[in-house]
């Protein structure tokens, strides 16, 4: 019992049974449906899935940046044991950017085009730390140097449009890291970047984890990125976590049919172009989800039970859980 209690204290972020819904004129949209995610200190945790599966909405719930008519209706979000749901807007502003930082998908739209990048990062420091403007500027230049921006003194006075996509993303990472947060949320940080820059950004994130002990929640649809940097992976579909495991375990013993489909969809050099795999069907409308398993309309193994009942999480190994009836007795879904 004492060992379990000790393990819990090592988590930077604990999301428990989170439910985020959008109350629209057409009905209630369960964007995040009973999601539990744990992020240990100094680890990179991946959340993967197709567009619209609830990855970004989970992150926005943590940051409490939901727009009307979105609302957290149930669950718990704890940062170092402190409950975030229900705290005041002022308390959350102090946490946001200081203890939790987020890198958004598109750096060009995330940066203000009328201010220099140095000015924007400096403002983040002045907002959260008791430093003079010159001290804040020196810190910005230092963080630019740490994230690999060449000629940081010169780039300090550059506008976003004067920087490449890779440099803008480095600025965003620098802005997120400048206050040395406990948790960094990276939402598709390598989208639209070429593979060389992508590799540099991923190496930078690993460096930040190793040197600063920062916990990272990496949201992506790219299974290759997951394999490269993540310690543990959550696979989401239609607002739910369908499978979770340590990265090596997930790739070696893929159990959920959806995860198997995602991995099969990755192009391989030894296969001809006419043999590319895709998961049949489309992601269901969250307003009209199937009565049973949300993946049953696209699953090759679905039977009548899947169409009527919703599966729970079943354990198929050490820290490996799968939301699939075929895994009820511990076997993988393909067995």
Coordinates of N, CA and C in Angstrom, one line a residue, residues 64-294:
X64 N -8.1 24.8 -19.4 CA -9.4 25.5 -19.1 C -9.5 26.7 -20.1
X65 N -9.3 26.3 -21.4 CA -9.5 27.3 -22.5 C -10.7 26.9 -23.4
X66 N -11.6 26.2 -22.8 CA -12.8 25.8 -23.6 C -13.7 27.0 -23.9
X67 N -14.2 27.0 -25.1 CA -15.1 28.1 -25.5 C -16.5 27.7 -25.4
X68 N -17.4 28.6 -25.2 CA -18.8 28.3 -25.1 C -19.2 27.7 -26.5
X69 N -20.1 26.6 -26.4 CA -20.8 26.1 -25.3 C -20.1 24.8 -24.7
X70 N -18.8 24.8 -24.7 CA -18.1 23.7 -24.1 C -18.0 23.8 -22.6
X71 N -18.1 22.7 -21.9 CA -18.0 22.7 -20.4 C -17.6 21.4 -19.9
X72 N -16.7 21.4 -18.8 CA -16.3 20.2 -18.1 C -17.5 19.9 -17.2
X73 N -18.0 18.7 -17.3 CA -19.2 18.3 -16.6 C -18.9 17.3 -15.5
X74 N -17.7 16.6 -15.5 CA -17.4 15.6 -14.5 C -15.9 15.3 -14.6
X75 N -15.4 14.7 -13.5 CA -14.0 14.3 -13.5 C -13.1 15.2 -12.7
X76 N -11.8 14.9 -12.7 CA -10.8 15.6 -11.9 C -9.6 15.8 -12.8
X77 N -9.0 17.0 -12.6 CA -7.7 17.3 -13.2 C -6.8 17.9 -12.1
X78 N -5.7 17.1 -11.7 CA -4.9 17.5 -10.6 C -3.4 17.8 -11.2
X79 N -2.9 18.9 -10.8 CA -1.5 19.2 -11.0 C -0.7 19.2 -9.7
X80 N 0.2 18.2 -9.7 CA 1.0 18.0 -8.4 C 0.0 17.9 -7.2
X81 N -1.1 17.2 -7.4 CA -2.0 16.9 -6.4 C -3.1 18.0 -6.1
X82 N -2.9 19.2 -6.8 CA -3.9 20.3 -6.6 C -5.0 20.2 -7.7
X83 N -6.2 20.2 -7.2 CA -7.3 20.1 -8.1 C -7.5 21.4 -8.9
X84 N -7.6 21.3 -10.2 CA -7.7 22.5 -11.1 C -9.1 22.9 -11.4
X85 N -10.0 21.8 -11.4 CA -11.4 22.1 -11.8 C -12.1 22.8 -10.6
X86 N -12.6 24.0 -10.9 CA -13.3 24.7 -9.8 C -12.5 25.9 -9.2
X87 N -11.2 26.0 -9.6 CA -10.4 27.1 -9.1 C -10.8 28.4 -9.8
X88 N -10.5 29.5 -9.3 CA -10.9 30.8 -9.9 C -10.1 31.1 -11.2
X89 N -10.7 32.0 -12.0 CA -10.0 32.3 -13.2 C -8.7 32.9 -13.0
X90 N -8.5 33.7 -11.9 CA -7.2 34.4 -11.6 C -6.2 33.3 -11.2
X91 N -6.6 32.3 -10.4 CA -5.6 31.2 -10.1 C -5.2 30.5 -11.3
X92 N -6.1 30.2 -12.2 CA -5.8 29.5 -13.4 C -4.9 30.3 -14.3
X93 N -5.1 31.6 -14.4 CA -4.2 32.4 -15.2 C -2.8 32.4 -14.7
X94 N -2.6 32.3 -13.3 CA -1.3 32.2 -12.8 C -0.6 30.9 -13.1
X95 N -1.4 29.8 -13.2 CA -0.9 28.5 -13.5 C -0.6 28.4 -15.0
X96 N -1.5 28.9 -15.8 CA -1.4 28.8 -17.2 C -0.2 29.6 -17.7
X97 N 0.8 29.0 -18.3 CA 2.0 29.7 -18.8 C 3.1 29.7 -17.8
X98 N 2.8 29.5 -16.6 CA 3.8 29.4 -15.5 C 4.1 28.0 -15.1
X99 N 3.1 27.3 -14.7 CA 3.2 25.9 -14.3 C 2.9 24.9 -15.4
X100 N 1.9 25.3 -16.2 CA 1.5 24.5 -17.4 C 1.7 25.4 -18.6
X101 N 2.4 25.0 -19.6 CA 2.5 25.7 -20.9 C 2.1 24.8 -22.0
X102 N 1.6 25.5 -23.1 CA 1.1 24.7 -24.3 C 1.7 25.3 -25.6
X103 N 2.1 24.3 -26.4 CA 2.5 24.7 -27.8 C 1.4 24.3 -28.7
X104 N 0.8 25.3 -29.4 CA -0.3 25.1 -30.2 C 0.1 24.6 -31.6
X105 N -0.9 24.1 -32.4 CA -0.6 23.4 -33.6 C 0.1 24.3 -34.6
X106 N -0.4 25.5 -34.9 CA 0.2 26.3 -35.9 C 0.9 27.5 -35.4
X107 N 2.2 27.6 -35.4 CA 2.9 28.7 -34.8 C 2.7 30.1 -35.5
X108 N 2.3 30.1 -36.7 CA 2.1 31.4 -37.4 C 0.8 32.0 -36.9
X109 N -0.2 31.3 -36.6 CA -1.4 31.8 -36.1 C -1.4 32.0 -34.5
X110 N -0.4 31.4 -33.9 CA -0.3 31.5 -32.4 C 0.5 32.7 -32.0
X111 N 1.4 33.2 -32.9 CA 2.2 34.4 -32.7 C 1.5 35.6 -33.2
X112 N 1.6 36.7 -32.5 CA 1.0 38.0 -32.9 C 1.8 38.6 -34.0
X113 N 1.3 38.8 -35.2 CA 2.1 39.3 -36.4 C 2.6 40.7 -36.2
X114 N 2.1 41.5 -35.3 CA 2.4 42.9 -35.2 C 3.5 43.2 -34.1
X115 N 3.9 42.1 -33.4 CA 4.9 42.3 -32.4 C 6.1 41.4 -32.7
X116 N 7.3 41.8 -32.3 CA 8.5 41.0 -32.6 C 8.4 39.7 -31.7
X117 N 9.0 38.7 -32.1 CA 8.9 37.4 -31.3 C 9.6 37.6 -29.9
X118 N 10.6 38.4 -29.9 CA 11.3 38.6 -28.6 C 10.4 39.4 -27.6
X119 N 9.7 40.3 -28.1 CA 8.7 41.1 -27.3 C 7.7 40.2 -26.7
X120 N 7.1 39.2 -27.5 CA 6.1 38.4 -27.1 C 6.5 37.4 -26.0
X121 N 7.7 36.9 -26.2 CA 8.2 35.9 -25.2 C 8.6 36.7 -23.9
X122 N 9.1 37.9 -24.0 CA 9.4 38.8 -22.9 C 8.2 39.1 -22.0
X123 N 7.1 39.3 -22.7 CA 5.8 39.6 -22.0 C 5.4 38.4 -21.1
X124 N 5.6 37.2 -21.6 CA 5.3 36.0 -20.8 C 6.1 36.0 -19.6
X125 N 7.3 36.4 -19.6 CA 8.2 36.4 -18.4 C 7.7 37.5 -17.5
X126 N 7.5 38.7 -18.0 CA 7.1 39.8 -17.1 C 5.7 39.5 -16.4
X127 N 4.9 38.7 -17.1 CA 3.6 38.4 -16.5 C 3.7 37.5 -15.3
X128 N 4.7 36.6 -15.3 CA 4.8 35.6 -14.3 C 6.0 35.8 -13.3
X129 N 7.0 36.5 -13.7 CA 8.2 36.6 -12.9 C 8.5 38.1 -12.6
X130 N 9.1 38.3 -11.4 CA 9.4 39.6 -10.9 C 10.8 40.0 -11.5
X131 N 10.9 40.3 -12.8 CA 12.1 40.7 -13.4 C 12.0 42.0 -14.1
X132 N 13.1 42.8 -14.3 CA 13.1 44.0 -15.0 C 13.0 43.7 -16.5
X133 N 12.7 44.7 -17.3 CA 12.6 44.4 -18.8 C 13.9 44.0 -19.4
X134 N 15.0 44.5 -18.9 CA 16.3 44.1 -19.4 C 16.6 42.7 -19.0
X135 N 16.3 42.3 -17.7 CA 16.5 41.0 -17.3 C 15.7 40.0 -18.0
X136 N 14.4 40.4 -18.3 CA 13.5 39.5 -19.1 C 14.1 39.4 -20.5
X137 N 14.6 40.4 -21.1 CA 15.1 40.4 -22.5 C 16.3 39.4 -22.5
X138 N 17.2 39.5 -21.5 CA 18.4 38.7 -21.4 C 18.0 37.2 -21.3
X139 N 16.9 37.0 -20.6 CA 16.4 35.6 -20.4 C 15.8 35.0 -21.7
X140 N 15.1 35.9 -22.4 CA 14.6 35.5 -23.7 C 15.7 35.1 -24.7
X141 N 16.7 35.9 -24.8 CA 17.9 35.6 -25.7 C 18.5 34.3 -25.3
X142 N 18.6 34.1 -23.9 CA 19.2 32.8 -23.5 C 18.3 31.6 -23.8
X143 N 17.0 31.7 -23.7 CA 16.1 30.6 -24.0 C 16.1 30.4 -25.5
X144 N 16.2 31.5 -26.3 CA 16.3 31.3 -27.8 C 17.6 30.5 -28.1
X145 N 18.7 30.8 -27.4 CA 19.9 30.1 -27.7 C 19.8 28.6 -27.3
X146 N 19.1 28.3 -26.2 CA 18.9 27.0 -25.7 C 18.0 26.1 -26.7
X147 N 17.1 26.7 -27.3 CA 16.2 26.0 -28.2 C 16.8 26.0 -29.6
X148 N 18.0 26.4 -29.8 CA 18.7 26.3 -31.1 C 18.3 27.3 -32.1
X149 N 17.9 28.5 -31.7 CA 17.6 29.6 -32.7 C 19.0 30.3 -33.0
X150 N 19.4 30.3 -34.2 CA 20.7 31.0 -34.6 C 20.6 32.5 -34.4
X151 N 21.7 33.1 -34.1 CA 21.7 34.6 -33.9 C 20.6 35.1 -33.0
X152 N 20.5 34.6 -31.8 CA 19.3 34.9 -30.9 C 19.1 36.4 -30.7
X153 N 20.2 37.2 -30.6 CA 20.1 38.6 -30.4 C 19.4 39.3 -31.6
X154 N 19.7 38.8 -32.8 CA 19.1 39.3 -34.0 C 17.6 38.9 -34.1
X155 N 17.4 37.6 -33.8 CA 16.1 37.1 -34.0 C 15.1 37.7 -32.9
X156 N 15.6 38.2 -31.9 CA 14.8 38.8 -30.8 C 13.9 39.9 -31.4
X157 N 14.5 40.6 -32.4 CA 13.8 41.7 -33.0 C 13.1 41.4 -34.3
X158 N 13.0 40.1 -34.6 CA 12.3 39.6 -35.8 C 10.8 39.5 -35.6
X159 N 10.1 39.7 -36.7 CA 8.6 39.5 -36.7 C 8.3 38.1 -37.1
X160 N 7.2 37.5 -36.7 CA 6.9 36.1 -37.1 C 7.1 35.8 -38.6
X161 N 6.6 36.7 -39.5 CA 6.7 36.4 -40.9 C 8.1 36.4 -41.4
X162 N 9.0 36.9 -40.7 CA 10.4 36.9 -41.1 C 11.2 35.6 -40.7
X163 N 10.4 34.7 -40.0 CA 11.1 33.4 -39.6 C 10.4 32.2 -40.4
X164 N 11.2 31.2 -40.5 CA 10.7 30.0 -41.2 C 9.8 29.2 -40.2
X165 N 9.1 28.2 -40.7 CA 8.2 27.5 -39.8 C 8.9 26.8 -38.7
X166 N 10.1 26.3 -39.0 CA 10.8 25.6 -37.9 C 11.3 26.6 -36.8
X167 N 11.7 27.8 -37.2 CA 12.1 28.8 -36.2 C 10.9 29.3 -35.4
X168 N 9.8 29.5 -36.1 CA 8.6 29.9 -35.4 C 8.2 28.9 -34.3
X169 N 8.3 27.6 -34.7 CA 8.0 26.6 -33.7 C 9.0 26.6 -32.6
X170 N 10.2 26.9 -32.8 CA 11.2 27.0 -31.8 C 10.9 28.2 -30.8
X171 N 10.4 29.3 -31.4 CA 10.0 30.4 -30.6 C 8.9 30.0 -29.7
X172 N 7.9 29.3 -30.2 CA 6.8 28.8 -29.4 C 7.2 27.9 -28.3
X173 N 8.2 27.0 -28.6 CA 8.7 26.1 -27.5 C 9.5 27.0 -26.5
X174 N 10.3 27.9 -27.0 CA 11.0 28.8 -26.1 C 10.0 29.6 -25.1
X175 N 8.9 30.1 -25.7 CA 7.9 30.8 -25.0 C 7.2 29.9 -23.9
X176 N 7.0 28.6 -24.3 CA 6.4 27.6 -23.4 C 7.4 27.2 -22.3
X177 N 8.7 27.3 -22.6 CA 9.7 26.8 -21.6 C 10.3 27.9 -20.7
X178 N 10.1 29.1 -21.1 CA 10.8 30.2 -20.5 C 10.6 30.3 -19.0
X179 N 9.4 29.9 -18.5 CA 9.1 30.0 -17.1 C 9.3 28.7 -16.4
X180 N 9.9 27.7 -17.2 CA 10.3 26.4 -16.6 C 9.0 25.7 -16.0
X181 N 8.0 25.4 -16.8 CA 6.8 24.9 -16.3 C 7.0 23.4 -15.9
X182 N 6.1 23.0 -15.0 CA 6.1 21.6 -14.6 C 5.6 20.7 -15.7
X183 N 4.7 21.2 -16.5 CA 4.1 20.4 -17.6 C 4.0 21.2 -18.9
X184 N 4.5 20.5 -20.0 CA 4.4 21.1 -21.3 C 3.4 20.3 -22.1
X185 N 2.4 20.9 -22.7 CA 1.5 20.3 -23.6 C 1.8 20.7 -25.0
X186 N 2.2 19.7 -25.8 CA 2.5 20.0 -27.2 C 1.5 19.4 -28.2
X187 N 0.7 20.3 -28.8 CA -0.4 19.8 -29.7 C 0.1 19.8 -31.1
X188 N 0.4 18.7 -31.6 CA 0.9 18.5 -33.0 C 2.0 19.5 -33.3
X189 N 3.1 19.4 -32.5 CA 4.2 20.4 -32.6 C 5.0 20.3 -33.9
X190 N 4.9 19.2 -34.6 CA 5.7 19.0 -35.9 C 4.8 19.1 -37.1
X191 N 3.5 19.4 -37.0 CA 2.6 19.5 -38.2 C 3.2 20.5 -39.2
X192 N 3.2 20.1 -40.4 CA 3.6 21.0 -41.6 C 5.1 21.3 -41.6
X193 N 5.8 20.6 -40.8 CA 7.3 20.8 -40.8 C 7.9 19.7 -41.6
X194 N 9.0 20.0 -42.3 CA 9.7 18.9 -43.1 C 10.4 18.0 -42.1
X195 N 10.7 16.8 -42.6 CA 11.2 15.7 -41.7 C 12.5 16.1 -40.9
X196 N 13.3 17.0 -41.6 CA 14.6 17.4 -40.9 C 14.3 18.2 -39.7
X197 N 13.4 19.2 -39.9 CA 13.0 20.1 -38.8 C 12.2 19.4 -37.7
X198 N 11.4 18.4 -38.2 CA 10.6 17.6 -37.2 C 11.6 16.9 -36.3
X199 N 12.6 16.3 -36.8 CA 13.6 15.5 -36.0 C 14.3 16.5 -35.0
X200 N 14.6 17.7 -35.4 CA 15.2 18.7 -34.5 C 14.3 19.1 -33.4
X201 N 13.0 19.3 -33.7 CA 12.0 19.7 -32.7 C 11.8 18.5 -31.7
X202 N 11.8 17.3 -32.2 CA 11.6 16.1 -31.3 C 12.8 16.0 -30.4
X203 N 14.0 16.1 -30.9 CA 15.2 16.1 -30.1 C 15.2 17.2 -29.1
X204 N 14.7 18.3 -29.4 CA 14.7 19.4 -28.5 C 13.8 19.1 -27.3
X205 N 12.6 18.5 -27.6 CA 11.7 18.2 -26.6 C 12.3 17.1 -25.6
X206 N 13.0 16.2 -26.2 CA 13.7 15.2 -25.3 C 14.8 15.8 -24.5
X207 N 15.4 16.8 -25.0 CA 16.5 17.6 -24.3 C 15.9 18.3 -23.1
X208 N 14.7 19.0 -23.4 CA 14.0 19.7 -22.3 C 13.6 18.8 -21.2
X209 N 13.1 17.6 -21.6 CA 12.7 16.6 -20.5 C 13.9 16.2 -19.7
X210 N 15.0 15.9 -20.4 CA 16.2 15.3 -19.7 C 16.9 16.4 -18.9
X211 N 17.0 17.6 -19.4 CA 17.8 18.6 -18.6 C 16.9 19.4 -17.6
X212 N 15.6 19.5 -17.8 CA 14.8 20.3 -16.9 C 13.8 19.4 -16.1
X213 N 13.7 18.2 -16.5 CA 12.8 17.3 -15.8 C 11.3 17.6 -16.1
X214 N 11.1 18.3 -17.2 CA 9.7 18.7 -17.6 C 8.9 17.5 -18.0
X215 N 7.7 17.4 -17.6 CA 6.7 16.4 -18.1 C 6.1 16.9 -19.3
X216 N 5.9 16.0 -20.3 CA 5.4 16.5 -21.6 C 4.2 15.6 -22.0
X217 N 3.1 16.3 -22.4 CA 1.9 15.6 -23.0 C 2.0 15.9 -24.5
X218 N 2.3 14.9 -25.3 CA 2.5 15.1 -26.7 C 1.2 14.6 -27.5
X219 N 0.5 15.5 -28.1 CA -0.7 15.2 -28.9 C -0.3 15.1 -30.4
X220 N -0.6 13.9 -31.0 CA -0.2 13.7 -32.4 C -1.1 12.7 -33.0
X221 N -1.0 12.7 -34.4 CA -1.7 11.6 -35.1 C -0.6 10.7 -35.8
X222 N 0.7 11.1 -35.5 CA 1.8 10.4 -36.2 C 2.4 9.3 -35.3
X223 N 2.1 8.1 -35.7 CA 2.6 7.0 -34.9 C 4.2 6.9 -34.9
X224 N 4.8 7.4 -35.9 CA 6.3 7.4 -36.0 C 6.8 8.4 -34.9
X225 N 6.2 9.5 -34.7 CA 6.6 10.4 -33.6 C 6.4 9.8 -32.3
X226 N 5.3 9.1 -32.1 CA 5.1 8.4 -30.8 C 6.2 7.4 -30.5
X227 N 6.6 6.6 -31.5 CA 7.6 5.6 -31.3 C 8.9 6.2 -31.0
X228 N 9.2 7.4 -31.5 CA 10.5 8.1 -31.4 C 10.7 8.7 -30.0
X229 N 9.6 9.3 -29.4 CA 9.9 10.1 -28.2 C 9.1 9.7 -27.0
X230 N 8.0 9.0 -27.1 CA 7.0 8.8 -26.0 C 7.4 7.6 -25.1
X231 N 7.2 7.7 -23.8 CA 7.4 6.7 -22.9 C 6.1 5.8 -22.7
X232 N 5.0 6.4 -22.9 CA 3.7 5.7 -22.6 C 2.7 6.4 -23.6
X233 N 1.7 5.6 -24.1 CA 0.8 6.1 -25.1 C -0.6 5.8 -24.8
X234 N -1.5 6.8 -25.0 CA -2.9 6.6 -25.0 C -3.5 6.8 -26.4
X235 N -4.3 5.8 -26.8 CA -4.9 5.9 -28.1 C -6.4 6.3 -27.9
X236 N -6.8 7.4 -28.5 CA -8.2 7.9 -28.4 C -9.0 7.7 -29.6
X237 N -10.3 7.5 -29.4 CA -11.2 7.4 -30.6 C -12.6 7.9 -30.1
X238 N -13.2 8.8 -30.8 CA -14.5 9.3 -30.5 C -14.7 9.7 -29.0
X239 N -13.6 10.4 -28.5 CA -13.7 10.9 -27.1 C -13.3 10.0 -26.0
X240 N -13.0 8.7 -26.4 CA -12.6 7.7 -25.4 C -11.2 7.2 -25.6
X241 N -10.6 6.8 -24.5 CA -9.3 6.1 -24.6 C -9.6 4.6 -24.9
X242 N -9.1 4.1 -26.1 CA -9.4 2.8 -26.5 C -8.3 1.8 -26.1
X243 N -7.0 2.3 -26.0 CA -5.9 1.5 -25.6 C -4.8 2.3 -25.0
X244 N -4.1 1.8 -24.0 CA -3.0 2.5 -23.4 C -2.0 1.4 -22.9
X245 N -0.7 1.9 -23.1 CA 0.4 1.0 -22.8 C 1.7 1.7 -22.9
X246 N 2.8 1.1 -22.3 CA 4.1 1.6 -22.6 C 4.4 1.5 -24.1
X247 N 5.2 2.4 -24.6 CA 5.3 2.5 -26.1 C 5.8 1.2 -26.7
X248 N 6.8 0.6 -26.1 CA 7.3 -0.7 -26.7 C 6.2 -1.7 -26.7
X249 N 5.5 -1.8 -25.6 CA 4.5 -2.8 -25.4 C 3.4 -2.6 -26.4
X250 N 3.0 -1.3 -26.7 CA 1.9 -1.0 -27.6 C 2.3 -1.4 -29.0
X251 N 3.5 -1.2 -29.4 CA 3.9 -1.5 -30.8 C 4.2 -3.0 -31.0
X252 N 4.6 -3.7 -29.9 CA 4.9 -5.1 -30.0 C 3.7 -6.0 -29.8
X253 N 2.7 -5.5 -29.0 CA 1.5 -6.3 -28.7 C 0.3 -5.4 -28.9
X254 N 0.1 -4.9 -30.1 CA -1.0 -4.0 -30.4 C -2.3 -4.9 -30.2
X255 N -3.2 -4.4 -29.4 CA -4.4 -5.2 -29.1 C -5.7 -4.7 -29.6
X256 N -6.0 -3.4 -29.6 CA -7.3 -2.9 -30.1 C -7.3 -2.8 -31.6
X257 N -8.4 -3.2 -32.2 CA -8.5 -3.2 -33.7 C -8.3 -1.8 -34.3
X258 N -8.6 -0.8 -33.5 CA -8.4 0.6 -34.0 C -6.9 0.9 -34.0
X259 N -6.2 0.6 -33.0 CA -4.7 0.8 -32.9 C -4.1 0.0 -34.0
X260 N -4.5 -1.2 -34.2 CA -4.0 -2.1 -35.3 C -4.2 -1.4 -36.6
X261 N -5.3 -0.8 -36.8 CA -5.6 -0.1 -38.1 C -4.7 1.1 -38.3
X262 N -4.5 1.9 -37.2 CA -3.6 3.0 -37.3 C -2.2 2.6 -37.7
X263 N -1.7 1.5 -37.2 CA -0.3 1.1 -37.5 C -0.3 0.5 -38.9
X264 N -1.3 -0.2 -39.4 CA -1.4 -0.7 -40.7 C -1.4 0.4 -41.8
X265 N -2.0 1.6 -41.3 CA -2.1 2.7 -42.3 C -0.8 3.4 -42.6
X266 N 0.3 3.1 -41.8 CA 1.6 3.8 -42.0 C 2.2 3.2 -43.3
X267 N 2.5 4.1 -44.3 CA 3.1 3.6 -45.6 C 4.4 2.9 -45.3
X268 N 4.6 1.7 -46.0 CA 5.8 1.0 -45.9 C 6.5 0.9 -47.2
X269 N 7.8 1.0 -47.2 CA 8.6 1.0 -48.4 C 8.5 -0.4 -49.2
X270 N 8.3 -1.5 -48.5 CA 8.2 -2.8 -49.1 C 6.8 -3.1 -49.7
X271 N 5.9 -2.2 -49.6 CA 4.6 -2.4 -50.2 C 4.3 -1.4 -51.4
X272 N 3.7 -1.9 -52.4 CA 3.4 -1.1 -53.5 C 2.3 -0.1 -53.2
X273 N 2.2 1.0 -54.0 CA 1.2 2.1 -53.7 C -0.2 1.6 -53.7
X274 N -0.5 0.5 -54.5 CA -1.9 0.1 -54.6 C -2.3 -0.8 -53.4
X275 N -1.4 -1.0 -52.5 CA -1.7 -1.8 -51.3 C -1.8 -1.0 -50.0
X276 N -1.9 0.3 -50.1 CA -2.0 1.1 -48.9 C -3.3 0.8 -48.1
X277 N -3.1 0.7 -46.8 CA -4.3 0.3 -46.0 C -5.0 1.5 -45.4
X278 N -6.2 1.4 -45.3 CA -7.0 2.5 -44.6 C -8.1 1.8 -43.8
X279 N -8.5 2.4 -42.7 CA -9.6 1.9 -41.9 C -10.9 2.2 -42.6
X280 N -11.7 1.2 -42.8 CA -12.9 1.4 -43.5 C -13.9 2.3 -42.7
X281 N -14.7 3.0 -43.5 CA -15.7 3.8 -42.8 C -15.1 5.2 -42.4
X282 N -15.9 5.9 -41.6 CA -15.5 7.2 -41.1 C -15.8 7.3 -39.6
X283 N -15.1 8.3 -39.0 CA -15.4 8.5 -37.6 C -16.8 8.9 -37.4
X284 N -17.5 8.3 -36.4 CA -19.0 8.6 -36.2 C -19.2 10.0 -35.7
X285 N -20.4 10.5 -36.1 CA -20.8 11.8 -35.5 C -21.0 11.7 -34.0
X286 N -20.4 12.5 -33.2 CA -20.5 12.4 -31.8 C -21.9 12.7 -31.3
X287 N -22.7 13.3 -32.1 CA -24.1 13.4 -31.7 C -24.9 12.2 -31.9
X288 N -24.4 11.2 -32.7 CA -25.1 10.0 -33.0 C -24.2 8.8 -32.9
X289 N -23.6 8.6 -31.8 CA -22.7 7.5 -31.6 C -23.4 6.2 -31.5
X290 N -22.7 5.1 -31.9 CA -23.4 3.8 -31.8 C -23.8 3.5 -30.4
X291 N -24.8 2.7 -30.2 CA -25.2 2.4 -28.8 C -24.2 1.6 -28.0
X292 N -23.4 0.7 -28.7 CA -22.4 0.0 -28.0 C -21.0 0.6 -28.2
X293 N -20.1 -0.2 -28.6 CA -18.7 0.3 -28.8 C -18.7 1.3 -29.9
X294 N -18.0 2.5 -29.7 CA -18.0 3.5 -30.7 C -17.3 3.2 -31.9

